[in-house]
Amino acid sequence: MLQNESQDIEAATATLQAQPDSKTRRYDRQLRLWAASGQAALEAARILVTSGSATSTSVLKNLVLPGIGHFTILDASTTAPADAGNNFFLNADASIGKPRAAEAVPLLRELNDSVDGVADVRDLAALLDTPEGRQFVAGFSLVIAHNLPKTTVEKLADLLWQDPLYPPLMVVRSAGFLADFYIQFHEHCVIESHSETAPALRLTKPFPALQAWADSTDYDTLDPTEHAHIPFVIILIKEADKWRAEHNGALPKAYAEQKAFKAAVLARQKKLDEENFEEAEAQAVRLWTEKGVPSDVQALLDLPALAPDASPNVAFHALLQTLRAFVSDPAGPGTLPLTATLPDMKTDTESYVRLQWQYKEQARVENVRFKELLRATHPDVSIDDALADAFVKNAHHIKLLRGRPFGAFARDAAALASALDMAPKETLTHLGLNALSAVLERSAEVTPEALTAEIQAAVGAGVVLPEDELENVVEELARAPTADLPNTAAFLGGMLAQEAIKMVTKQYVPVNGYCVVDLIGSTTGVVGAV
Amino acid sequence: MATTTISNGAAIAQDWPGRYYHVDQVLDRPGPRTDESFLAGEGVKDFLRNKCKILVIGAGGLGCEILANLALSGFKDIHVIDMDTIDISNLNRQFLFRPKDVGKPKATVAAAFIMSRVPGVKVTPYYGKIQDKDDDYYLQFNLVICGLDSVEARRWINATLVNLVDPENPESLKPLIDGGTEGFKGQARVILPTISSCYECSLDMLNKPTAFPICTIANTPRLPEHCIEWASVLEWPRVHGDKKLDTDDPEHIGWLYKIASARAQEFKIEGVTWSLTQGVVKNIIPAIASTNAIIAASCCNEAFKIATSSAAYLNNYFMLIGTDGVYSFTFEHEKRADCPVCGGEAVDMTISKELTVDKFIETLIERQDIQIKKPSLSSGSKHIYFQAPQQLEEATRPNLEKTVSELVDDGGEITVTASSLPFSLSLRIHYS
Ligand SMILES: [Zn+2]
């Protein structure tokens, strides 16, 4: 390398980052998914798990490894020979007779030095009967409950539903190859959903700088190299303008029109292999699919607010209302705020960088306008800039889920009837697991007949249940009513941990409804969503 | 590299009463979806715990989980192969490893951990490549589970197990269970070599790896990735000559990062970071414990059901997407009649009469359903082009300029081979 060239590099790279520290290296493969913000949320999380079963420790393993802040295993039982056989986080037969929570905690903690873990050998049912106990349970950021007795899980769910500020509850039930799980929350808001759909490029409503660029581009005065490097964004804006001028201001609608439009784009090529025009043809679909406000975001804008003061999502709702104001602002673009992220395109460096700069600049202007609206409409809500920036940047992908209390689905006759029709296998498995809890609660023998009777009572005597599916469910449950199989436990451990991570980081989208797992057919399905 | 068998003191210990309380519930009686061939009770337990021999390929993210699940399910004779050593970035998910194990072979450490935690289970590690082992080695197992991140290794084991099938000997058919993950997504599948769709049959389902054209990298960089590729593909060999780029060496990554940053600055491109540099040059795929747990559990669950016949097994593909709710899709992937490994029929290919051998090879490399890096071509006894040995390469090199139609008749077959693959591909050529 030449002397001055290497000096240039030194100067240009004076602000380089050093090699990442050991924590970043350890977490590298997950930071690529949820970044430092998600990691910080995980590290702040305090998770209560209400048993030391194989399923429970499997969930915890998958939360300790990525580095949650704290976990407590609440379990009053001693290790049985059966636990020593199916649970990887016990010291095999050496743990038999010792408190299960205390045996499991050190083996989980050794997976990650930075995680704090506590064994609590008090009885959950007793705790739920005292104000101090209830306060203790409600003080965590997330509660996970596997195969609790029916009355205990109902009490726990009732308690945690009482206040939207109480932690979400994940209820998981399993028997042999069958299982289901549910996340109880009032409302869950996601800014970073990591949706893979591309944000709008404003091709049908270009901002002034973009329109000016398109207007000043004259195909005929460009040399062949320049012509082959016009970004597809500019080509499409020009062609759309031309089309509108010739079609009373309308864009191509019918399939034949769209085809004609694409042909017109391709006909602009001066040589056969101008890739930018081929790209413009392929991207033309954006002209008739891109919306100023995508329909799922529009649905959120139209959503009536929950009692906002009591919501832990005050900031999100303030941002949502501001978004509504931004979209209807007569001085604004009438769309969601622009996202600065550009896809790669066939063009030269200079045009691409210039285009990127224009999108960035426009996004900055709209971001400033959004924040003005936010301050004007919500002077009392404190929202830091980083949160508002993230919201504006992800406005195309925001999500809001509303939930119901655990068990509400099974009491909703209309929802059940429709679910039995749409997803009989999953619905019956869910009802079967409800029935199993009920039969086990009264210490009766678990037989297909007993389970069928419970299910029939739950749906109402007059409802006809699909015979084959019913038989498959009740016979399989009666075969292994108390089996916490190692593979089922590991499968659920992964599923629940994925969902817990989504709940805690508020990134990606957690499941809404009862996720039913059948490890014979190797299927999952969701029923009972709101 | 030697095979080490670590014998475990507790291995001889008797199973304690109640140890298999959970698993026995599904082994003592059939369910409504259990095949008639199921031998409930002692017969199936004896086979699982005393006779069944299972091979796990990979002791990484999936492998660690697979070993633990198999051990708890009652498999007692487990073998594991892995050629890697432990890196600090494995510790966020490969839960049998601790910081003190960094640098040690994964297979050995994982095997020792399982044996110390689950009494009576024998895990035999092999620190090396799957290609080191011959047919006799693979024939000793009842089942093979694969938790690999390499497409090439999977194609190799898949082809090996398909070739192993001897119609006269039912024991020669080794079910292959394969898992893979990426971020919150993953898949598990059951392959019955020669009977169901094989790994090769579904090659076109893989995401096409992002490849940046050299002219973009050299002349019109737009993305930070283009600058990083410039540093690693063009600048590294130019500056360092024959010195090989070691993507695990922080100094090498540091150099690439510096060069890429300078280029980015020159072109006013934003976004070159250390992490992105490493991600691009190592082709890093995000990986988390929970997704590995799901997919490994699914693989082991299928292994357990196949080994015991206690319930129907997956037919034959389970795909999970956990980014937006929980979405999964279970389906039967169809066998391809022209699969080069299990199909037997030649792949039909129509090409221009003017196409040169050189361009024809380029076309082959780009085809998603073929995915071959350095193909050698022959037609009948005629050599068209050979990548190696050197003499043969030199002798056949002049053919690169010729058109395929000069060398092969319409309807003729070309046999394609590559050193990385244990099978050959037959193409039937037609001219347009
Ligand atoms: Zn095949």
mmCIF file of N, CA and C in Angstrom, chain B residues 125-229:
data_model
loop_
_atom_site.group_PDB
_atom_site.id
_atom_site.type_symbol
_atom_site.label_atom_id
_atom_site.label_comp_id
_atom_site.label_asym_id
_atom_site.label_seq_id
_atom_site.Cartn_x
_atom_site.Cartn_y
_atom_site.Cartn_z
ATOM 1 N N PRO B 125 -17.806 -39.922 21.474
ATOM 2 C CA PRO B 125 -17.560 -38.771 20.597
ATOM 3 C C PRO B 125 -16.539 -39.079 19.512
ATOM 4 N N TYR B 126 -16.670 -38.419 18.384
ATOM 5 C CA TYR B 126 -15.615 -38.443 17.374
ATOM 6 C C TYR B 126 -15.360 -37.004 16.949
ATOM 7 N N TYR B 127 -14.134 -36.543 17.201
ATOM 8 C CA TYR B 127 -13.746 -35.178 16.854
ATOM 9 C C TYR B 127 -13.143 -35.226 15.464
ATOM 10 N N GLY B 128 -13.952 -34.981 14.449
ATOM 11 C CA GLY B 128 -13.457 -35.060 13.082
ATOM 12 C C GLY B 128 -14.586 -34.903 12.095
ATOM 13 N N LYS B 129 -14.315 -35.264 10.852
ATOM 14 C CA LYS B 129 -15.293 -35.034 9.791
ATOM 15 C C LYS B 129 -16.140 -36.271 9.518
ATOM 16 N N ILE B 130 -17.362 -36.039 9.073
ATOM 17 C CA ILE B 130 -18.220 -37.172 8.728
ATOM 18 C C ILE B 130 -17.628 -37.950 7.556
ATOM 19 N N GLN B 131 -16.876 -37.238 6.707
ATOM 20 C CA GLN B 131 -16.298 -37.893 5.515
ATOM 21 C C GLN B 131 -15.162 -38.851 5.878
ATOM 22 N N ASP B 132 -14.670 -38.757 7.144
ATOM 23 C CA ASP B 132 -13.614 -39.685 7.575
ATOM 24 C C ASP B 132 -14.155 -41.106 7.722
ATOM 25 N N LYS B 133 -15.467 -41.239 7.867
ATOM 26 C CA LYS B 133 -16.049 -42.540 8.208
ATOM 27 C C LYS B 133 -16.554 -43.247 6.952
ATOM 28 N N ASP B 134 -16.477 -44.585 6.984
ATOM 29 C CA ASP B 134 -16.892 -45.364 5.811
ATOM 30 C C ASP B 134 -18.291 -45.964 6.006
ATOM 31 N N ASP B 135 -18.741 -46.684 4.982
ATOM 32 C CA ASP B 135 -20.082 -47.268 5.024
ATOM 33 C C ASP B 135 -20.296 -48.160 6.240
ATOM 34 N N ASP B 136 -19.283 -48.969 6.577
ATOM 35 C CA ASP B 136 -19.443 -49.879 7.713
ATOM 36 C C ASP B 136 -19.738 -49.123 8.997
ATOM 37 N N TYR B 137 -19.105 -47.968 9.120
ATOM 38 C CA TYR B 137 -19.351 -47.151 10.303
ATOM 39 C C TYR B 137 -20.828 -46.757 10.359
ATOM 40 N N TYR B 138 -21.337 -46.220 9.256
ATOM 41 C CA TYR B 138 -22.728 -45.745 9.261
ATOM 42 C C TYR B 138 -23.728 -46.895 9.369
ATOM 43 N N LEU B 139 -23.318 -48.072 8.882
ATOM 44 C CA LEU B 139 -24.231 -49.228 8.928
ATOM 45 C C LEU B 139 -24.530 -49.702 10.346
ATOM 46 N N GLN B 140 -23.675 -49.356 11.315
ATOM 47 C CA GLN B 140 -23.888 -49.869 12.675
ATOM 48 C C GLN B 140 -25.046 -49.189 13.406
ATOM 49 N N PHE B 141 -25.563 -48.054 12.853
ATOM 50 C CA PHE B 141 -26.593 -47.308 13.592
ATOM 51 C C PHE B 141 -28.004 -47.665 13.148
ATOM 52 N N ASN B 142 -28.966 -47.478 14.072
ATOM 53 C CA ASN B 142 -30.368 -47.649 13.718
ATOM 54 C C ASN B 142 -30.954 -46.362 13.143
ATOM 55 N N LEU B 143 -30.423 -45.240 13.612
ATOM 56 C CA LEU B 143 -30.975 -43.937 13.232
ATOM 57 C C LEU B 143 -29.849 -42.911 13.181
ATOM 58 N N VAL B 144 -30.058 -41.888 12.354
ATOM 59 C CA VAL B 144 -29.088 -40.789 12.311
ATOM 60 C C VAL B 144 -29.847 -39.471 12.470
ATOM 61 N N ILE B 145 -29.374 -38.618 13.395
ATOM 62 C CA ILE B 145 -29.952 -37.275 13.534
ATOM 63 C C ILE B 145 -28.885 -36.264 13.190
ATOM 64 N N CYS B 146 -29.291 -35.300 12.403
ATOM 65 C CA CYS B 146 -28.355 -34.329 11.878
ATOM 66 C C CYS B 146 -28.694 -32.941 12.384
ATOM 67 N N GLY B 147 -27.762 -32.289 13.077
ATOM 68 C CA GLY B 147 -27.969 -30.902 13.494
ATOM 69 C C GLY B 147 -26.796 -30.086 13.004
ATOM 70 N N LEU B 148 -26.802 -29.785 11.719
ATOM 71 C CA LEU B 148 -25.641 -29.164 11.073
ATOM 72 C C LEU B 148 -26.009 -27.800 10.535
ATOM 73 N N ASP B 149 -24.987 -26.947 10.349
ATOM 74 C CA ASP B 149 -25.300 -25.685 9.674
ATOM 75 C C ASP B 149 -24.728 -25.671 8.260
ATOM 76 N N SER B 150 -24.129 -26.779 7.838
ATOM 77 C CA SER B 150 -23.491 -26.783 6.522
ATOM 78 C C SER B 150 -24.325 -27.569 5.512
ATOM 79 N N VAL B 151 -24.625 -26.914 4.400
ATOM 80 C CA VAL B 151 -25.392 -27.567 3.341
ATOM 81 C C VAL B 151 -24.573 -28.718 2.749
ATOM 82 N N GLU B 152 -23.291 -28.463 2.588
ATOM 83 C CA GLU B 152 -22.442 -29.466 1.962
ATOM 84 C C GLU B 152 -22.377 -30.759 2.778
ATOM 85 N N ALA B 153 -22.228 -30.623 4.091
ATOM 86 C CA ALA B 153 -22.150 -31.806 4.946
ATOM 87 C C ALA B 153 -23.474 -32.567 4.924
ATOM 88 N N ARG B 154 -24.572 -31.823 4.898
ATOM 89 C CA ARG B 154 -25.871 -32.488 4.846
ATOM 90 C C ARG B 154 -26.061 -33.237 3.531
ATOM 91 N N ARG B 155 -25.631 -32.638 2.434
ATOM 92 C CA ARG B 155 -25.755 -33.327 1.139
ATOM 93 C C ARG B 155 -24.925 -34.596 1.166
ATOM 94 N N TRP B 156 -23.774 -34.521 1.828
ATOM 95 C CA TRP B 156 -22.884 -35.684 1.863
ATOM 96 C C TRP B 156 -23.529 -36.823 2.651
ATOM 97 N N ILE B 157 -24.019 -36.524 3.841
ATOM 98 C CA ILE B 157 -24.574 -37.618 4.671
ATOM 99 C C ILE B 157 -25.855 -38.158 4.040
ATOM 100 N N ASN B 158 -26.634 -37.259 3.451
ATOM 101 C CA ASN B 158 -27.866 -37.678 2.780
ATOM 102 C C ASN B 158 -27.547 -38.657 1.646
ATOM 103 N N ALA B 159 -26.604 -38.283 0.795
ATOM 104 C CA ALA B 159 -26.252 -39.141 -0.344
ATOM 105 C C ALA B 159 -25.654 -40.451 0.152
ATOM 106 N N THR B 160 -24.841 -40.367 1.198
ATOM 107 C CA THR B 160 -24.218 -41.579 1.742
ATOM 108 C C THR B 160 -25.284 -42.548 2.240
ATOM 109 N N LEU B 161 -26.274 -42.018 2.968
ATOM 110 C CA LEU B 161 -27.302 -42.910 3.513
ATOM 111 C C LEU B 161 -28.221 -43.455 2.419
ATOM 112 N N VAL B 162 -28.441 -42.670 1.374
ATOM 113 C CA VAL B 162 -29.251 -43.185 0.252
ATOM 114 C C VAL B 162 -28.491 -44.314 -0.453
ATOM 115 N N ASN B 163 -27.195 -44.075 -0.665
ATOM 116 C CA ASN B 163 -26.399 -45.102 -1.345
ATOM 117 C C ASN B 163 -26.242 -46.374 -0.525
ATOM 118 N N LEU B 164 -26.408 -46.237 0.772
ATOM 119 C CA LEU B 164 -26.233 -47.379 1.675
ATOM 120 C C LEU B 164 -27.380 -48.382 1.554
ATOM 121 N N VAL B 165 -28.508 -47.916 1.029
ATOM 122 C CA VAL B 165 -29.694 -48.776 1.025
ATOM 123 C C VAL B 165 -29.506 -49.951 0.065
ATOM 124 N N ASP B 166 -29.641 -51.146 0.617
ATOM 125 C CA ASP B 166 -29.576 -52.373 -0.156
ATOM 126 C C ASP B 166 -30.966 -52.997 -0.090
ATOM 127 N N PRO B 167 -31.656 -53.068 -1.248
ATOM 128 C CA PRO B 167 -33.051 -53.538 -1.240
ATOM 129 C C PRO B 167 -33.195 -54.930 -0.616
ATOM 130 N N GLU B 168 -32.124 -55.707 -0.665
ATOM 131 C CA GLU B 168 -32.174 -57.067 -0.100
ATOM 132 C C GLU B 168 -32.118 -57.048 1.425
ATOM 133 N N ASN B 169 -31.650 -55.909 1.988
ATOM 134 C CA ASN B 169 -31.388 -55.878 3.421
ATOM 135 C C ASN B 169 -32.096 -54.692 4.072
ATOM 136 N N PRO B 170 -33.272 -54.937 4.666
ATOM 137 C CA PRO B 170 -34.048 -53.841 5.253
ATOM 138 C C PRO B 170 -33.275 -53.075 6.331
ATOM 139 N N GLU B 171 -32.340 -53.755 6.984
ATOM 140 C CA GLU B 171 -31.543 -53.103 8.033
ATOM 141 C C GLU B 171 -30.646 -51.991 7.476
ATOM 142 N N SER B 172 -30.428 -52.000 6.169
ATOM 143 C CA SER B 172 -29.511 -51.021 5.592
ATOM 144 C C SER B 172 -30.177 -49.653 5.412
ATOM 145 N N LEU B 173 -31.479 -49.593 5.629
ATOM 146 C CA LEU B 173 -32.181 -48.314 5.499
ATOM 147 C C LEU B 173 -32.143 -47.579 6.845
ATOM 148 N N LYS B 174 -31.415 -46.482 6.884
ATOM 149 C CA LYS B 174 -31.232 -45.737 8.135
ATOM 150 C C LYS B 174 -32.025 -44.446 8.077
ATOM 151 N N PRO B 175 -33.111 -44.343 8.833
ATOM 152 C CA PRO B 175 -33.850 -43.075 8.830
ATOM 153 C C PRO B 175 -32.928 -41.919 9.216
ATOM 154 N N LEU B 176 -33.063 -40.829 8.471
ATOM 155 C CA LEU B 176 -32.251 -39.639 8.722
ATOM 156 C C LEU B 176 -33.192 -38.519 9.158
ATOM 157 N N ILE B 177 -32.921 -37.954 10.330
ATOM 158 C CA ILE B 177 -33.748 -36.856 10.819
ATOM 159 C C ILE B 177 -32.880 -35.618 10.803
ATOM 160 N N ASP B 178 -33.372 -34.589 10.129
ATOM 161 C CA ASP B 178 -32.535 -33.414 9.915
ATOM 162 C C ASP B 178 -33.201 -32.166 10.479
ATOM 163 N N GLY B 179 -32.436 -31.351 11.181
ATOM 164 C CA GLY B 179 -32.973 -30.097 11.714
ATOM 165 C C GLY B 179 -32.108 -28.928 11.319
ATOM 166 N N GLY B 180 -32.707 -27.744 11.267
ATOM 167 C CA GLY B 180 -31.936 -26.535 10.987
ATOM 168 C C GLY B 180 -32.678 -25.333 11.542
ATOM 169 N N THR B 181 -31.950 -24.291 11.952
ATOM 170 C CA THR B 181 -32.607 -23.086 12.463
ATOM 171 C C THR B 181 -31.944 -21.835 11.923
ATOM 172 N N GLU B 182 -32.705 -20.759 11.964
ATOM 173 C CA GLU B 182 -32.187 -19.427 11.659
ATOM 174 C C GLU B 182 -33.041 -18.428 12.427
ATOM 175 N N GLY B 183 -32.450 -17.793 13.435
ATOM 176 C CA GLY B 183 -33.208 -16.838 14.237
ATOM 177 C C GLY B 183 -34.406 -17.509 14.901
ATOM 178 N N PHE B 184 -35.599 -16.952 14.697
ATOM 179 C CA PHE B 184 -36.820 -17.517 15.277
ATOM 180 C C PHE B 184 -37.462 -18.573 14.368
ATOM 181 N N LYS B 185 -36.762 -18.974 13.306
ATOM 182 C CA LYS B 185 -37.335 -19.922 12.353
ATOM 183 C C LYS B 185 -36.552 -21.228 12.337
ATOM 184 N N GLY B 186 -37.210 -22.299 11.920
ATOM 185 C CA GLY B 186 -36.476 -23.559 11.825
ATOM 186 C C GLY B 186 -37.291 -24.615 11.120
ATOM 187 N N GLN B 187 -36.635 -25.766 10.867
ATOM 188 C CA GLN B 187 -37.370 -26.872 10.288
ATOM 189 C C GLN B 187 -36.794 -28.195 10.744
ATOM 190 N N ALA B 188 -37.679 -29.203 10.806
ATOM 191 C CA ALA B 188 -37.249 -30.553 11.136
ATOM 192 C C ALA B 188 -37.901 -31.469 10.125
ATOM 193 N N ARG B 189 -37.180 -32.515 9.716
ATOM 194 C CA ARG B 189 -37.772 -33.405 8.725
ATOM 195 C C ARG B 189 -37.275 -34.821 8.926
ATOM 196 N N VAL B 190 -38.108 -35.746 8.458
ATOM 197 C CA VAL B 190 -37.750 -37.159 8.511
ATOM 198 C C VAL B 190 -37.504 -37.625 7.082
ATOM 199 N N ILE B 191 -36.335 -38.197 6.852
ATOM 200 C CA ILE B 191 -35.994 -38.718 5.528
ATOM 201 C C ILE B 191 -35.834 -40.231 5.640
ATOM 202 N N LEU B 192 -36.631 -40.976 4.882
ATOM 203 C CA LEU B 192 -36.436 -42.422 4.789
ATOM 204 C C LEU B 192 -35.725 -42.648 3.456
ATOM 205 N N PRO B 193 -34.393 -42.832 3.498
ATOM 206 C CA PRO B 193 -33.625 -42.867 2.251
ATOM 207 C C PRO B 193 -34.235 -43.827 1.231
ATOM 208 N N THR B 194 -34.343 -43.375 0.015
ATOM 209 C CA THR B 194 -34.935 -44.039 -1.164
ATOM 210 C C THR B 194 -36.465 -44.128 -1.116
ATOM 211 N N ILE B 195 -37.069 -43.926 0.070
ATOM 212 C CA ILE B 195 -38.528 -44.066 0.155
ATOM 213 C C ILE B 195 -39.201 -42.693 0.122
ATOM 214 N N SER B 196 -38.715 -41.785 0.968
ATOM 215 C CA SER B 196 -39.333 -40.457 0.982
ATOM 216 C C SER B 196 -38.384 -39.453 0.339
ATOM 217 N N SER B 197 -38.893 -38.243 0.183
ATOM 218 C CA SER B 197 -38.081 -37.159 -0.365
ATOM 219 C C SER B 197 -36.798 -37.009 0.458
ATOM 220 N N CYS B 198 -35.676 -36.793 -0.216
ATOM 221 C CA CYS B 198 -34.403 -36.690 0.497
ATOM 222 C C CYS B 198 -33.942 -35.236 0.559
ATOM 223 N N TYR B 199 -32.819 -35.005 1.226
ATOM 224 C CA TYR B 199 -32.329 -33.631 1.375
ATOM 225 C C TYR B 199 -32.093 -32.980 0.016
ATOM 226 N N GLU B 200 -31.544 -33.773 -0.903
ATOM 227 C CA GLU B 200 -31.231 -33.254 -2.232
ATOM 228 C C GLU B 200 -32.509 -32.862 -2.996
ATOM 229 N N CYS B 201 -33.589 -33.631 -2.760
ATOM 230 C CA CYS B 201 -34.867 -33.349 -3.446
ATOM 231 C C CYS B 201 -35.344 -31.929 -3.167
ATOM 232 N N SER B 202 -34.978 -31.389 -1.993
ATOM 233 C CA SER B 202 -35.554 -30.106 -1.574
ATOM 234 C C SER B 202 -34.527 -28.987 -1.612
ATOM 235 N N LEU B 203 -33.445 -29.200 -2.340
ATOM 236 C CA LEU B 203 -32.377 -28.213 -2.359
ATOM 237 C C LEU B 203 -32.867 -26.838 -2.812
ATOM 238 N N ASP B 204 -33.863 -26.845 -3.722
ATOM 239 C CA ASP B 204 -34.332 -25.551 -4.236
ATOM 240 C C ASP B 204 -35.152 -24.766 -3.210
ATOM 241 N N MET B 205 -35.455 -25.391 -2.039
ATOM 242 C CA MET B 205 -36.194 -24.651 -1.018
ATOM 243 C C MET B 205 -35.288 -23.735 -0.202
ATOM 244 N N LEU B 206 -33.976 -23.951 -0.289
ATOM 245 C CA LEU B 206 -33.051 -23.135 0.491
ATOM 246 C C LEU B 206 -33.049 -21.702 -0.035
ATOM 247 N N ASN B 207 -32.838 -20.778 0.883
ATOM 248 C CA ASN B 207 -32.675 -19.393 0.448
ATOM 249 C C ASN B 207 -31.413 -19.280 -0.378
ATOM 250 N N LYS B 208 -31.516 -18.534 -1.440
ATOM 251 C CA LYS B 208 -30.329 -18.331 -2.261
ATOM 252 C C LYS B 208 -29.353 -17.445 -1.488
ATOM 253 N N PRO B 209 -28.111 -17.864 -1.350
ATOM 254 C CA PRO B 209 -27.164 -17.005 -0.634
ATOM 255 C C PRO B 209 -26.967 -15.686 -1.373
ATOM 256 N N THR B 210 -26.890 -14.584 -0.598
ATOM 257 C CA THR B 210 -26.709 -13.288 -1.238
ATOM 258 C C THR B 210 -25.320 -13.224 -1.858
ATOM 259 N N ALA B 211 -25.293 -12.993 -3.148
ATOM 260 C CA ALA B 211 -24.009 -12.843 -3.824
ATOM 261 C C ALA B 211 -24.001 -11.475 -4.470
ATOM 262 N N PHE B 212 -22.930 -10.726 -4.243
ATOM 263 C CA PHE B 212 -22.840 -9.399 -4.859
ATOM 264 C C PHE B 212 -21.973 -9.504 -6.103
ATOM 265 N N PRO B 213 -22.467 -8.967 -7.239
ATOM 266 C CA PRO B 213 -21.657 -9.026 -8.457
ATOM 267 C C PRO B 213 -20.345 -8.266 -8.264
ATOM 268 N N ILE B 214 -19.281 -8.825 -8.819
ATOM 269 C CA ILE B 214 -17.963 -8.212 -8.676
ATOM 270 C C ILE B 214 -17.949 -6.772 -9.209
ATOM 271 N N CYS B 215 -18.716 -6.515 -10.297
ATOM 272 C CA CYS B 215 -18.660 -5.156 -10.857
ATOM 273 C C CYS B 215 -19.265 -4.141 -9.886
ATOM 274 N N THR B 216 -20.295 -4.546 -9.126
ATOM 275 C CA THR B 216 -20.855 -3.657 -8.109
ATOM 276 C C THR B 216 -19.812 -3.387 -7.030
ATOM 277 N N ILE B 217 -19.184 -4.457 -6.577
ATOM 278 C CA ILE B 217 -18.203 -4.315 -5.507
ATOM 279 C C ILE B 217 -17.054 -3.408 -5.959
ATOM 280 N N ALA B 218 -16.622 -3.603 -7.208
ATOM 281 C CA ALA B 218 -15.449 -2.870 -7.690
ATOM 282 C C ALA B 218 -15.787 -1.448 -8.123
ATOM 283 N N ASN B 219 -16.959 -1.257 -8.744
ATOM 284 C CA ASN B 219 -17.211 0.041 -9.371
ATOM 285 C C ASN B 219 -18.327 0.873 -8.754
ATOM 286 N N THR B 220 -19.427 0.246 -8.368
ATOM 287 C CA THR B 220 -20.563 1.041 -7.897
ATOM 288 C C THR B 220 -21.062 0.564 -6.538
ATOM 289 N N PRO B 221 -20.224 0.635 -5.511
ATOM 290 C CA PRO B 221 -20.678 0.203 -4.194
ATOM 291 C C PRO B 221 -21.811 1.111 -3.711
ATOM 292 N N ARG B 222 -22.816 0.535 -3.079
ATOM 293 C CA ARG B 222 -23.918 1.331 -2.538
ATOM 294 C C ARG B 222 -24.175 1.004 -1.068
ATOM 295 N N LEU B 223 -23.975 -0.252 -0.718
ATOM 296 C CA LEU B 223 -24.278 -0.697 0.637
ATOM 297 C C LEU B 223 -22.980 -0.930 1.415
ATOM 298 N N PRO B 224 -23.068 -0.879 2.743
ATOM 299 C CA PRO B 224 -21.873 -1.199 3.545
ATOM 300 C C PRO B 224 -21.345 -2.609 3.209
ATOM 301 N N GLU B 225 -22.257 -3.531 2.899
ATOM 302 C CA GLU B 225 -21.843 -4.895 2.540
ATOM 303 C C GLU B 225 -20.927 -4.897 1.319
ATOM 304 N N HIS B 226 -21.202 -4.000 0.359
ATOM 305 C CA HIS B 226 -20.363 -3.938 -0.845
ATOM 306 C C HIS B 226 -18.933 -3.541 -0.472
ATOM 307 N N CYS B 227 -18.799 -2.637 0.494
ATOM 308 C CA CYS B 227 -17.460 -2.192 0.917
ATOM 309 C C CYS B 227 -16.732 -3.330 1.635
ATOM 310 N N ILE B 228 -17.472 -4.096 2.405
ATOM 311 C CA ILE B 228 -16.863 -5.205 3.141
ATOM 312 C C ILE B 228 -16.418 -6.301 2.168
ATOM 313 N N GLU B 229 -17.244 -6.574 1.184
ATOM 314 C CA GLU B 229 -16.871 -7.571 0.173
ATOM 315 C C GLU B 229 -15.638 -7.100 -0.597
#
